[in-house]
PDB file of C-alpha atoms in Angstrom:
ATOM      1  CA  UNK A   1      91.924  91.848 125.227  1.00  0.00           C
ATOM      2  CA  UNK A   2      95.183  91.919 123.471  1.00  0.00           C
ATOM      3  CA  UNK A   3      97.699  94.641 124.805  1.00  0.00           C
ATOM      4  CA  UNK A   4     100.842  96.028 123.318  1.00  0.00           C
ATOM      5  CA  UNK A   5     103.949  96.219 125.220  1.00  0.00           C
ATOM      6  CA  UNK A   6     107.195  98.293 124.804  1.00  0.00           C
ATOM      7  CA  UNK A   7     110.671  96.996 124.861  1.00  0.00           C
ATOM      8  CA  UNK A   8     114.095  97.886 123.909  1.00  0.00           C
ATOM      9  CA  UNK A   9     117.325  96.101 122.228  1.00  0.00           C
ATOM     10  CA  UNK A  10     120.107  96.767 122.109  1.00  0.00           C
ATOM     11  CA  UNK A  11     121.147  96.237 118.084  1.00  0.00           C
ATOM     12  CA  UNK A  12     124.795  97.236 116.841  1.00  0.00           C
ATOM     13  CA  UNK A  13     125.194  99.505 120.398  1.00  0.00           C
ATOM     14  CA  UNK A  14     121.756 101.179 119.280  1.00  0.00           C
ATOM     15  CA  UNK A  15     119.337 101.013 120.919  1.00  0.00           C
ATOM     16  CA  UNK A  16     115.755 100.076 119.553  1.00  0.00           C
ATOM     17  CA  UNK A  17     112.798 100.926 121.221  1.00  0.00           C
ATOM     18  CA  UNK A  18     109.612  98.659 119.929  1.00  0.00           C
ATOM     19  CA  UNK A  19     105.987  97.498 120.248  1.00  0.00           C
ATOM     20  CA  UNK A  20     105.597  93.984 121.120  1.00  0.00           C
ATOM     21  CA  UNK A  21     102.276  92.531 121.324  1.00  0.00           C
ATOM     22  CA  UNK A  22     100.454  88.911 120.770  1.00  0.00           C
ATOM     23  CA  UNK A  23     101.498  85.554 122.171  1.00  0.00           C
ATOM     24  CA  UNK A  24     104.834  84.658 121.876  1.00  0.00           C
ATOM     25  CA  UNK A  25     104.024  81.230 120.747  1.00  0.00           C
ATOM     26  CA  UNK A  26     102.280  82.713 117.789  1.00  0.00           C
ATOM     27  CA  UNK A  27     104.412  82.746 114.574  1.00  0.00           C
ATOM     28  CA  UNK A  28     106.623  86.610 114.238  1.00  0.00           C
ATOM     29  CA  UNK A  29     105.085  89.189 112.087  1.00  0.00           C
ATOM     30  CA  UNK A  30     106.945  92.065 111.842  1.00  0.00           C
ATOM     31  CA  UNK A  31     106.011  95.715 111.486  1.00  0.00           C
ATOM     32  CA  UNK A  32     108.256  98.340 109.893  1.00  0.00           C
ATOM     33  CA  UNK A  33     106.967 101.683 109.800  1.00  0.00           C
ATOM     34  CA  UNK A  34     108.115 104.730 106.991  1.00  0.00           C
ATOM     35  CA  UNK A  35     110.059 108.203 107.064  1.00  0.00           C
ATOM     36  CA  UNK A  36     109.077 111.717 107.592  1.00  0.00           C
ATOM     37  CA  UNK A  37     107.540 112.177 110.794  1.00  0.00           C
ATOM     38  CA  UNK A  38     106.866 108.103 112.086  1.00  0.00           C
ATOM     39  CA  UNK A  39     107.086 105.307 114.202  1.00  0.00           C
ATOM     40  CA  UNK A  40     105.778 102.013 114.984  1.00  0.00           C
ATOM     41  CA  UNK A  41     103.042 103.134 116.711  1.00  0.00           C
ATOM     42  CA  UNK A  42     102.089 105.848 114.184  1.00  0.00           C
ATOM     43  CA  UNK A  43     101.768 104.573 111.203  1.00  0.00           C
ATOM     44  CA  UNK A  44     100.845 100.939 112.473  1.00  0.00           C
ATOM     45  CA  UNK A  45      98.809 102.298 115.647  1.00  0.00           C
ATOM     46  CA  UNK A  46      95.337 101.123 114.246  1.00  0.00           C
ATOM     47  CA  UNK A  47      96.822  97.184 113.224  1.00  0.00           C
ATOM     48  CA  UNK A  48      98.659  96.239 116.066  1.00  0.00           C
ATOM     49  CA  UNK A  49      96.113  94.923 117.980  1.00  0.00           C
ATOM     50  CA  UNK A  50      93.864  93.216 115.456  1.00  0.00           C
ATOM     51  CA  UNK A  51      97.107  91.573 114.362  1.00  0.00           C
ATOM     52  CA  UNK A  52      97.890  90.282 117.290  1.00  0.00           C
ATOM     53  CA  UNK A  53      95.264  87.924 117.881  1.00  0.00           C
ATOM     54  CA  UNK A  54      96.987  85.924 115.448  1.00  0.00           C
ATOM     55  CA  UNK A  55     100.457  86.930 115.547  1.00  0.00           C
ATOM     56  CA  UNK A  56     103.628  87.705 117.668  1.00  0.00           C
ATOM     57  CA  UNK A  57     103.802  91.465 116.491  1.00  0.00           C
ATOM     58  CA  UNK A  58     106.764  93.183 116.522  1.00  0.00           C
ATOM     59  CA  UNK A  59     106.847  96.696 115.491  1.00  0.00           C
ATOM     60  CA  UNK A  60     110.398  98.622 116.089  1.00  0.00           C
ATOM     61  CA  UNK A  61     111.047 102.544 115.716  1.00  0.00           C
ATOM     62  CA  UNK A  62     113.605 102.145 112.875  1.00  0.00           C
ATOM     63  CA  UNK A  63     117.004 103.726 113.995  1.00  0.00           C
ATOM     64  CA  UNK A  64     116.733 107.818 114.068  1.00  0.00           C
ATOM     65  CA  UNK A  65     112.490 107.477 114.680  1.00  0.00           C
ATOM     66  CA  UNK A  66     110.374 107.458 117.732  1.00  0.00           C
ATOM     67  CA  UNK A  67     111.505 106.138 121.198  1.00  0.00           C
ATOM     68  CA  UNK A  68     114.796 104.394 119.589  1.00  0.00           C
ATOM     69  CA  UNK A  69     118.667 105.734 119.408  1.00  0.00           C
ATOM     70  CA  UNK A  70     119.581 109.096 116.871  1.00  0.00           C
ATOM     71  CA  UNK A  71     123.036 108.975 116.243  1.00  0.00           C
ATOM     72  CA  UNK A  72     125.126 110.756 113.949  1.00  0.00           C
ATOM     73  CA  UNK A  73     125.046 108.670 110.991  1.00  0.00           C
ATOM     74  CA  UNK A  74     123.813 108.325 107.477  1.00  0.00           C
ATOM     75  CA  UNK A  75     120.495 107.486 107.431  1.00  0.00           C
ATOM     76  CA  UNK A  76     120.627 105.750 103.541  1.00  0.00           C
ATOM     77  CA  UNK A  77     118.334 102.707 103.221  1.00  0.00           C
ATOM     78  CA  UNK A  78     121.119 100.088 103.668  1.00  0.00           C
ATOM     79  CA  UNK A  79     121.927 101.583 106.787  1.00  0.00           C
ATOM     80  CA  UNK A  80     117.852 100.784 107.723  1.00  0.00           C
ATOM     81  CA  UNK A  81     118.549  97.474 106.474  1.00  0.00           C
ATOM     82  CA  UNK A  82     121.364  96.607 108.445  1.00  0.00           C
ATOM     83  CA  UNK A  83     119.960  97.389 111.638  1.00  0.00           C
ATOM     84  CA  UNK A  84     116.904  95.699 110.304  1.00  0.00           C
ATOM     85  CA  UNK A  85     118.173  92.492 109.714  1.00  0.00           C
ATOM     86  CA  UNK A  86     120.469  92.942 113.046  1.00  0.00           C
ATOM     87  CA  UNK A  87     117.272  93.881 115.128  1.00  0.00           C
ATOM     88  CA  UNK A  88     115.434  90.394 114.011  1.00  0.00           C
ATOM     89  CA  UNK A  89     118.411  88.384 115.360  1.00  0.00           C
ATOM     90  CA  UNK A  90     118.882  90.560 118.473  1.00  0.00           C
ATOM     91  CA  UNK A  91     115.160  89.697 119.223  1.00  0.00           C
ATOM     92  CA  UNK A  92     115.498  86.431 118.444  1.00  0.00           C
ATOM     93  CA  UNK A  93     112.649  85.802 115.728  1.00  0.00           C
ATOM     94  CA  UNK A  94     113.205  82.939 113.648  1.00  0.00           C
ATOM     95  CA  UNK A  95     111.809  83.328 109.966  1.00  0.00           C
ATOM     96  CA  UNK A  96     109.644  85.802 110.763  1.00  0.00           C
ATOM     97  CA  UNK A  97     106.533  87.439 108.211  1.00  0.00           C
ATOM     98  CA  UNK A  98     107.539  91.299 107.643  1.00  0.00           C
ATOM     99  CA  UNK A  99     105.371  93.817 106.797  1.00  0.00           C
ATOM    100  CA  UNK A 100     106.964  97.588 105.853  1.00  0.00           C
ATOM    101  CA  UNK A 101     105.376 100.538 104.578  1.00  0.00           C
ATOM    102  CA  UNK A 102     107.188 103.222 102.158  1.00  0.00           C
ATOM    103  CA  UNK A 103     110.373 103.285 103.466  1.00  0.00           C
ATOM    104  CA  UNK A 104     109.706 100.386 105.925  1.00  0.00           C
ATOM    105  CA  UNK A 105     108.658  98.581 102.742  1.00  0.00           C
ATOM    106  CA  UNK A 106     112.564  98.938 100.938  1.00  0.00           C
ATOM    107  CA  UNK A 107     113.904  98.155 104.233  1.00  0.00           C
ATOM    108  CA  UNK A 108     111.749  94.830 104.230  1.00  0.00           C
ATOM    109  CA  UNK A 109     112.637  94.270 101.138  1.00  0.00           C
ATOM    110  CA  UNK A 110     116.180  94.936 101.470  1.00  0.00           C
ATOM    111  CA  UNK A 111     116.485  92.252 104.550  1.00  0.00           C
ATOM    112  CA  UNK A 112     114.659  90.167 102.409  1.00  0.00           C
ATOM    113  CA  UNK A 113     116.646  89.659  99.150  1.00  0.00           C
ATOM    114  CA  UNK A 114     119.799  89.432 101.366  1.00  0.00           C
ATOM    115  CA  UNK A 115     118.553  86.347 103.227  1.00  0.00           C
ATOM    116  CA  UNK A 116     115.585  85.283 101.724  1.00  0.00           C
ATOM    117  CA  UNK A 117     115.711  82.148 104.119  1.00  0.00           C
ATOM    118  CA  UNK A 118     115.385  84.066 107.304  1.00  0.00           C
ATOM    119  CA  UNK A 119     111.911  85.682 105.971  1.00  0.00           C
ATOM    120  CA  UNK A 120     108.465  83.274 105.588  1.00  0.00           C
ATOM    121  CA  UNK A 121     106.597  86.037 104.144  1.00  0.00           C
ATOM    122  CA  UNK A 122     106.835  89.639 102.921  1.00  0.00           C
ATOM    123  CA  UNK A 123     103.951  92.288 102.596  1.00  0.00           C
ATOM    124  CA  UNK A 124     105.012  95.580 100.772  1.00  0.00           C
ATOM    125  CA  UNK A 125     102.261  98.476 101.090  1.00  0.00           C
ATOM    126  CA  UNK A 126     103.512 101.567  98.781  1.00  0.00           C
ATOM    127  CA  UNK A 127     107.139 100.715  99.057  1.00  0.00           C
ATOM    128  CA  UNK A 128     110.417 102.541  98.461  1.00  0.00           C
ATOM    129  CA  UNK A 129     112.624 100.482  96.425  1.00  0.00           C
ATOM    130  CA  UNK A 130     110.578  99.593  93.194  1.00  0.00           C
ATOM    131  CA  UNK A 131     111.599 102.659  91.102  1.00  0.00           C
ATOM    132  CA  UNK A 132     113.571 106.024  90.216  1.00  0.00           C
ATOM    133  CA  UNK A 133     110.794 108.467  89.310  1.00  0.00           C
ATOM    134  CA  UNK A 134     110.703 111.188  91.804  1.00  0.00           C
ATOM    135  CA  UNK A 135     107.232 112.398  92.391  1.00  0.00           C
ATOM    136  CA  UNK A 136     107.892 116.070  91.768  1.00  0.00           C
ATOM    137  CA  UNK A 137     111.178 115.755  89.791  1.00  0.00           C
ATOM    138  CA  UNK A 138     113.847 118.797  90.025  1.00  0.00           C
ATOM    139  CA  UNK A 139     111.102 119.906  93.469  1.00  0.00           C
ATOM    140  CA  UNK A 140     112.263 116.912  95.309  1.00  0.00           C
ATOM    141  CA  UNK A 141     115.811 117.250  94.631  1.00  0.00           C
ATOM    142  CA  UNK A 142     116.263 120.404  95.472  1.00  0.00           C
ATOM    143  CA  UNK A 143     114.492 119.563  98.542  1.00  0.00           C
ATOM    144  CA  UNK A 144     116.633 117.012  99.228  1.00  0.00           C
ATOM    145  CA  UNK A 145     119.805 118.978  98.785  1.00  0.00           C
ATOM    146  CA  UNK A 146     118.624 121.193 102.047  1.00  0.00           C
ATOM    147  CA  UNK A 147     116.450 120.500 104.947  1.00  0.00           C
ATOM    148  CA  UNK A 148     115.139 124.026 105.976  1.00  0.00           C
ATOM    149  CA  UNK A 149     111.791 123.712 104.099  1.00  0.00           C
ATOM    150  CA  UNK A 150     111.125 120.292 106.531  1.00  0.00           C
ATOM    151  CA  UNK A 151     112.375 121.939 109.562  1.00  0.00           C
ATOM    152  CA  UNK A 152     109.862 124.585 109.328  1.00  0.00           C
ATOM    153  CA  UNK A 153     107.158 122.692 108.678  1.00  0.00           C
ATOM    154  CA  UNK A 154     107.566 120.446 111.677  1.00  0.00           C
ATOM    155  CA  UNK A 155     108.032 123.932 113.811  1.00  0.00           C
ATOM    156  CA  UNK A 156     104.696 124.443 112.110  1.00  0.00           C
ATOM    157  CA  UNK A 157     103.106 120.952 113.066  1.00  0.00           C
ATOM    158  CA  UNK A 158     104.277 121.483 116.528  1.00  0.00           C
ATOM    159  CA  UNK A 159     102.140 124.256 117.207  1.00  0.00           C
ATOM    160  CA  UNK A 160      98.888 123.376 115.827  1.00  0.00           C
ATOM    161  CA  UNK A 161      97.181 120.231 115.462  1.00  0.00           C
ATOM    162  CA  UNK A 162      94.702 121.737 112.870  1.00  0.00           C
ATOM    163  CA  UNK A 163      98.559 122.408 110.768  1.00  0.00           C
ATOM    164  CA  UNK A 164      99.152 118.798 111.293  1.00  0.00           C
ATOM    165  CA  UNK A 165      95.784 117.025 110.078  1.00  0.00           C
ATOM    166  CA  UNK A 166      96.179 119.424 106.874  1.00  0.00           C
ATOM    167  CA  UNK A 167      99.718 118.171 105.987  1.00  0.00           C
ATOM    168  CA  UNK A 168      99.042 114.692 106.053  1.00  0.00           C
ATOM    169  CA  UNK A 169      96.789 115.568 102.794  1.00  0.00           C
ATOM    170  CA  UNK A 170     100.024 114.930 101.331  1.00  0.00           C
ATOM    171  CA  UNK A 171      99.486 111.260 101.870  1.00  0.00           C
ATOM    172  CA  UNK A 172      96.187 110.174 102.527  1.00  0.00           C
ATOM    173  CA  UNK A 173      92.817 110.469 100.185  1.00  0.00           C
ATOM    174  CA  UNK A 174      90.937 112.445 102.759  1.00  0.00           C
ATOM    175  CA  UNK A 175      91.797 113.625 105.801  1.00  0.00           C
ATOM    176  CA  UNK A 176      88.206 114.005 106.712  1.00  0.00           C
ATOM    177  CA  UNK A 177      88.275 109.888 106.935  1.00  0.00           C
ATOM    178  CA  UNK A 178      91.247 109.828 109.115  1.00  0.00           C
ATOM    179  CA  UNK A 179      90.552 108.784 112.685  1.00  0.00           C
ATOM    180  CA  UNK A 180      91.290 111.298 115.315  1.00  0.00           C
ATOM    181  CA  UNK A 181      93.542 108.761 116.731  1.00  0.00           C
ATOM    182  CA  UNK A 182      95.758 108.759 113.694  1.00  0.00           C
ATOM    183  CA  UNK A 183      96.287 113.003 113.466  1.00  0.00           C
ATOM    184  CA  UNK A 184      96.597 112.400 117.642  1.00  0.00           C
ATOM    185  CA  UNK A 185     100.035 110.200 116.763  1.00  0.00           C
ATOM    186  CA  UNK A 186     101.417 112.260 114.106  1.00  0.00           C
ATOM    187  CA  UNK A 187     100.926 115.473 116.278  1.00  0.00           C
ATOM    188  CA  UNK A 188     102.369 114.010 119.667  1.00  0.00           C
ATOM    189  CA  UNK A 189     105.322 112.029 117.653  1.00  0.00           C
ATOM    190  CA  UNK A 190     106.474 115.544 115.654  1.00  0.00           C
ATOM    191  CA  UNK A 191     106.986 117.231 119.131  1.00  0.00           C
ATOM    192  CA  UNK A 192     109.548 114.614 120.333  1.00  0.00           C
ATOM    193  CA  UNK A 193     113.092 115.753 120.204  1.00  0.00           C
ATOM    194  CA  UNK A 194     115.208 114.985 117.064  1.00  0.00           C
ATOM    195  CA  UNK A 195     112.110 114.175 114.884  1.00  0.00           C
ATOM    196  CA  UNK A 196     113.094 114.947 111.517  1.00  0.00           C
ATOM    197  CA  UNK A 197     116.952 114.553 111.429  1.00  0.00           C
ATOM    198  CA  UNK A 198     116.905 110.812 109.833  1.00  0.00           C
ATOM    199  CA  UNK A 199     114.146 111.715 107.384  1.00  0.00           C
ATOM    200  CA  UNK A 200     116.395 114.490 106.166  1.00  0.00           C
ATOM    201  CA  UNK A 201     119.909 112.072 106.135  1.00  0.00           C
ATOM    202  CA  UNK A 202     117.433 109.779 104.032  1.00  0.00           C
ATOM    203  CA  UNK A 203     116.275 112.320 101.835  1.00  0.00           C
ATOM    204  CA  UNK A 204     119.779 113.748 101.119  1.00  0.00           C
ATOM    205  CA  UNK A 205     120.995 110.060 100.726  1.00  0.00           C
ATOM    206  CA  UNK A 206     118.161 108.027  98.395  1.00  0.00           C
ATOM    207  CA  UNK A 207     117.689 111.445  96.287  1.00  0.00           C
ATOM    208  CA  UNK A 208     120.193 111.453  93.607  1.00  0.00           C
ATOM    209  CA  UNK A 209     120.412 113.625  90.064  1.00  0.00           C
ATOM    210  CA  UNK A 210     118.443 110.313  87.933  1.00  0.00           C
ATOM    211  CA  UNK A 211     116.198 109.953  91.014  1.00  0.00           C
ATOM    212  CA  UNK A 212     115.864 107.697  93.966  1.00  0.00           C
ATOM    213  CA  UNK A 213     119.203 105.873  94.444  1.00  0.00           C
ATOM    214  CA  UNK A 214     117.744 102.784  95.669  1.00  0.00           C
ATOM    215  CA  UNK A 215     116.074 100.941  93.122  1.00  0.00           C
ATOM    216  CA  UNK A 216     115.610  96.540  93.653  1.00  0.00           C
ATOM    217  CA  UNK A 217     113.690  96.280  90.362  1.00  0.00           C
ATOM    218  CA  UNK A 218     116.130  94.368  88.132  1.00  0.00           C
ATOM    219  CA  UNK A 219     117.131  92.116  91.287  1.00  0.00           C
ATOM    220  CA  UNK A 220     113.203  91.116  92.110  1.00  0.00           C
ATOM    221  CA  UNK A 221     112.954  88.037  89.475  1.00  0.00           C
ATOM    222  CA  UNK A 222     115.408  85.815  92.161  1.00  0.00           C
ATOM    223  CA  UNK A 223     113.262  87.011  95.033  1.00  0.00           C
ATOM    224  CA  UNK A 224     112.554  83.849  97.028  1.00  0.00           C
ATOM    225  CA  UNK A 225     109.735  84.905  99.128  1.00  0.00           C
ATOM    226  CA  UNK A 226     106.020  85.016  98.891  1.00  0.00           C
ATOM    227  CA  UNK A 227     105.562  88.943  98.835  1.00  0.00           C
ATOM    228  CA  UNK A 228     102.137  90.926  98.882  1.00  0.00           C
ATOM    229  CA  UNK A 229     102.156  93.899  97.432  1.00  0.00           C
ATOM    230  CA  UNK A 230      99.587  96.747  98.985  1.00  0.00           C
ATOM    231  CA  UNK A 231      98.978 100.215  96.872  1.00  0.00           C
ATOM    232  CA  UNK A 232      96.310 103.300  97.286  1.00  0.00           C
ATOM    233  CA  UNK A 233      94.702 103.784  94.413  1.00  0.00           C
ATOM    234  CA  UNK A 234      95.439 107.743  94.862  1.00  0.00           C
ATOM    235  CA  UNK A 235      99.186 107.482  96.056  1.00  0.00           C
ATOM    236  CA  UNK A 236     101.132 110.483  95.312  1.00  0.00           C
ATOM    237  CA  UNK A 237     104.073 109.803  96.624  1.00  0.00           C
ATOM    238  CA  UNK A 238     105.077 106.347  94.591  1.00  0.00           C
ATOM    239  CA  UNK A 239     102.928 105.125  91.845  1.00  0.00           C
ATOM    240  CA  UNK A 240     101.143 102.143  92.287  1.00  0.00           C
ATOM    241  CA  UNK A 241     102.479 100.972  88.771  1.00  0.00           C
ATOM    242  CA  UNK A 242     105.821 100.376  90.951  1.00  0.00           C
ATOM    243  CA  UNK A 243     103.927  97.850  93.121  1.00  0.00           C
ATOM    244  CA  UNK A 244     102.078  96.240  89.972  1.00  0.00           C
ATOM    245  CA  UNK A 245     105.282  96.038  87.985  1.00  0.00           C
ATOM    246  CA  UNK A 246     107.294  94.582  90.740  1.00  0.00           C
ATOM    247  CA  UNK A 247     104.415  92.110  91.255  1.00  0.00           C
ATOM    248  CA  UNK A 248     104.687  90.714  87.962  1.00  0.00           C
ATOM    249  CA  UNK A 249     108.479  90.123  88.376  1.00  0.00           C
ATOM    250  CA  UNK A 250     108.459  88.708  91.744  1.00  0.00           C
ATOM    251  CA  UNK A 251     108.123  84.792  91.044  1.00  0.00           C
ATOM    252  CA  UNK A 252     105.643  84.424  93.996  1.00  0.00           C
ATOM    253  CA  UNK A 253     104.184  87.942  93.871  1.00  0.00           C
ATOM    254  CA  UNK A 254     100.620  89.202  94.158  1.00  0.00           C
ATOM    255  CA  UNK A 255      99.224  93.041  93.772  1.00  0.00           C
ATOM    256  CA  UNK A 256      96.375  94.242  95.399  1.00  0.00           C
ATOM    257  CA  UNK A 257      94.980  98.189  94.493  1.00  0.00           C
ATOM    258  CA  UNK A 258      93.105  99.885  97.648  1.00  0.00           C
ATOM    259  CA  UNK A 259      90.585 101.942  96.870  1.00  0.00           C
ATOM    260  CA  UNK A 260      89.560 104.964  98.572  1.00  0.00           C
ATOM    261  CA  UNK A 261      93.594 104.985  99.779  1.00  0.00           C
ATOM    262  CA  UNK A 262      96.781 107.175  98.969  1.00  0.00           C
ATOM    263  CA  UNK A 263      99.780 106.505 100.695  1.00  0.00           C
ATOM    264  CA  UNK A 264      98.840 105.612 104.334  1.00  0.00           C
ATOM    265  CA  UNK A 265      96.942 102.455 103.812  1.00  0.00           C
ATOM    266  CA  UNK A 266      97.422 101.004 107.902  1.00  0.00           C
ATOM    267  CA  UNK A 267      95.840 104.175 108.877  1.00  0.00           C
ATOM    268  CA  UNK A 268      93.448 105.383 105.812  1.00  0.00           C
ATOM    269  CA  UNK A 269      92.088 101.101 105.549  1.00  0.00           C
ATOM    270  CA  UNK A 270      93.111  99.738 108.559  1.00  0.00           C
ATOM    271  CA  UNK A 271      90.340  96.348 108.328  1.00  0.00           C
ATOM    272  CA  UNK A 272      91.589  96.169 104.691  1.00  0.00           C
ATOM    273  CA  UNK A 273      94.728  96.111 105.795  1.00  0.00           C
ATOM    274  CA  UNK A 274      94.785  93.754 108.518  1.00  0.00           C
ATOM    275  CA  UNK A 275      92.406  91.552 106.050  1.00  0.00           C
ATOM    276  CA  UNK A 276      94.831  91.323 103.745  1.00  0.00           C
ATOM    277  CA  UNK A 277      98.006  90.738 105.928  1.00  0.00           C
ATOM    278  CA  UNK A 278      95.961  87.603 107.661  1.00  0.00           C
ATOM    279  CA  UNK A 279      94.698  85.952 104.560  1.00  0.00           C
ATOM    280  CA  UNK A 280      98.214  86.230 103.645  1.00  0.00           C
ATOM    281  CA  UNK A 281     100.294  85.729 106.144  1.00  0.00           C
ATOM    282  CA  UNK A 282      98.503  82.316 107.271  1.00  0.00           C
ATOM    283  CA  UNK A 283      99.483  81.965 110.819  1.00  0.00           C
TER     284      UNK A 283
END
């Protein structure tokens, strides 16, 4: 039976807690996880292990999330990035596969178009980084111009699990379908101290008055690296036209639409998922 471990780094005096699991003779997959209320074993929980029959897995908390370092800083995407691409040389992976989800997916991304020789493969399910369009338009900046509406909904999450499974109908299909291992993580991961505070630095820092700041469309046709792209049919948060547009750009791209699937897809199609990754990601 295949166990995950946990480890830190050190990366850039930070440090970085992360799920390691698989042999480490197996070729490096890693796993980067989204915003709001995450961490490695949150949103990639139900994958890890399936994965790493196959693969050295590697799933960090991305700086200001889970078990890892919150410092004061700006939370923008190119700071994820940095300590990204920093965290795969502290660890010592050479040309490893990464996988990233939402914002783990324009952090992936990011690493990747910077070096494109120090990643073999890259899997993108509903990733940040592929357009400007805010979901919700003036909603989501004003929401990103103050963080008191986020704050009180994790106060809320804290003290009911029932509060919890009901707001992640914000990114999944149907809740209903959601193992009770998945609402389990969310729940226990929005009591930890801090949880929040580098969503809302993101937030304040992607969300600008034409829409997300970070947008790698027009830089996607000199991409370098075999790159999956993963969407939910029913994603609310970013369209899956982003992932189907940047698919046709990417020189080496493919797009696959999950049915039955919003924005969660490790959690709402886990087999799918881990399917996918190994078809792709040929060990």
């Amino acid at each position: 039976m295949v166990e995950r471990r946990h480890e830190t780094a050190v990366v850039d005096g930070h440090r970085i807690h992360f799920l390691t699991a698989g042999d480490p003779a197996d070729p490096p997959l890693v796993l980067l996880h989204g915003g709001i209320i995450d961490a490695a074993g949150v949103s990639w929980g139900a994958v890890v292990e399936p994965l790493a029959r196959e693969y050295r897995v590697v799933a960090p908390d991305l700086l200001g999330y889970g078990r890892s370092a919150k410092p004061d800083v700006t939370y923008s995407l190119s700071t994820h990035v940095d300590v990204v691409a920093a965290f795969v040389e502290t660890v010592g992976l050479d040309d490893p596969a990464v996988a990233g989800i939402s914002m783990g997916g324009g952090a992936a991304l990011g690493v990747a178009l910077r070096a494109p020789e120090r990643v073999d493969r890259l899997v993108l399910l509903d990733s940040y980084g592929l357009g400007r369009e805010l979901a919700n338009g003036h909603l989501t900046r004003l929401l990103a111009k103050q963080g008191l509406t986020n704050k009180l909904a994790i106060a809320l999450m804290r003290r009911s699990r029932g509060f919890t499974e009901a707001s992640l109908g914000n990114i999944v299909h149907d809740t209903d379908d959601l193992s009770a291992d998945a609402v389990d993580a969310v729940w226990e991961e929005v009591k930890r101290p801090g949880v929040g505070k580098a969503f809302r630095s993101f937030r304040a820092a992607e969300v600008g008055p034409d829409g997300y700041r970070t947008d790698f469309s027009d830089r996607l046709g000199g991409l370098g690296v075999p790159t999956l792209l993963l969407h939910g049919e029913h994603d609310e948060v970013f369209p899956h036209r982003w992932s189907e547009r940047a698919a046709a750009r990417i020189p080496e791209g493919e797009f696959r639409l999950l049915d039955d699937c919003a924005h969660w897809a490790p959690r709402e199609r886990p087999g799918a998922v881990v399917d996918l990754i190994s078809g792709f990601v040929s060990p």
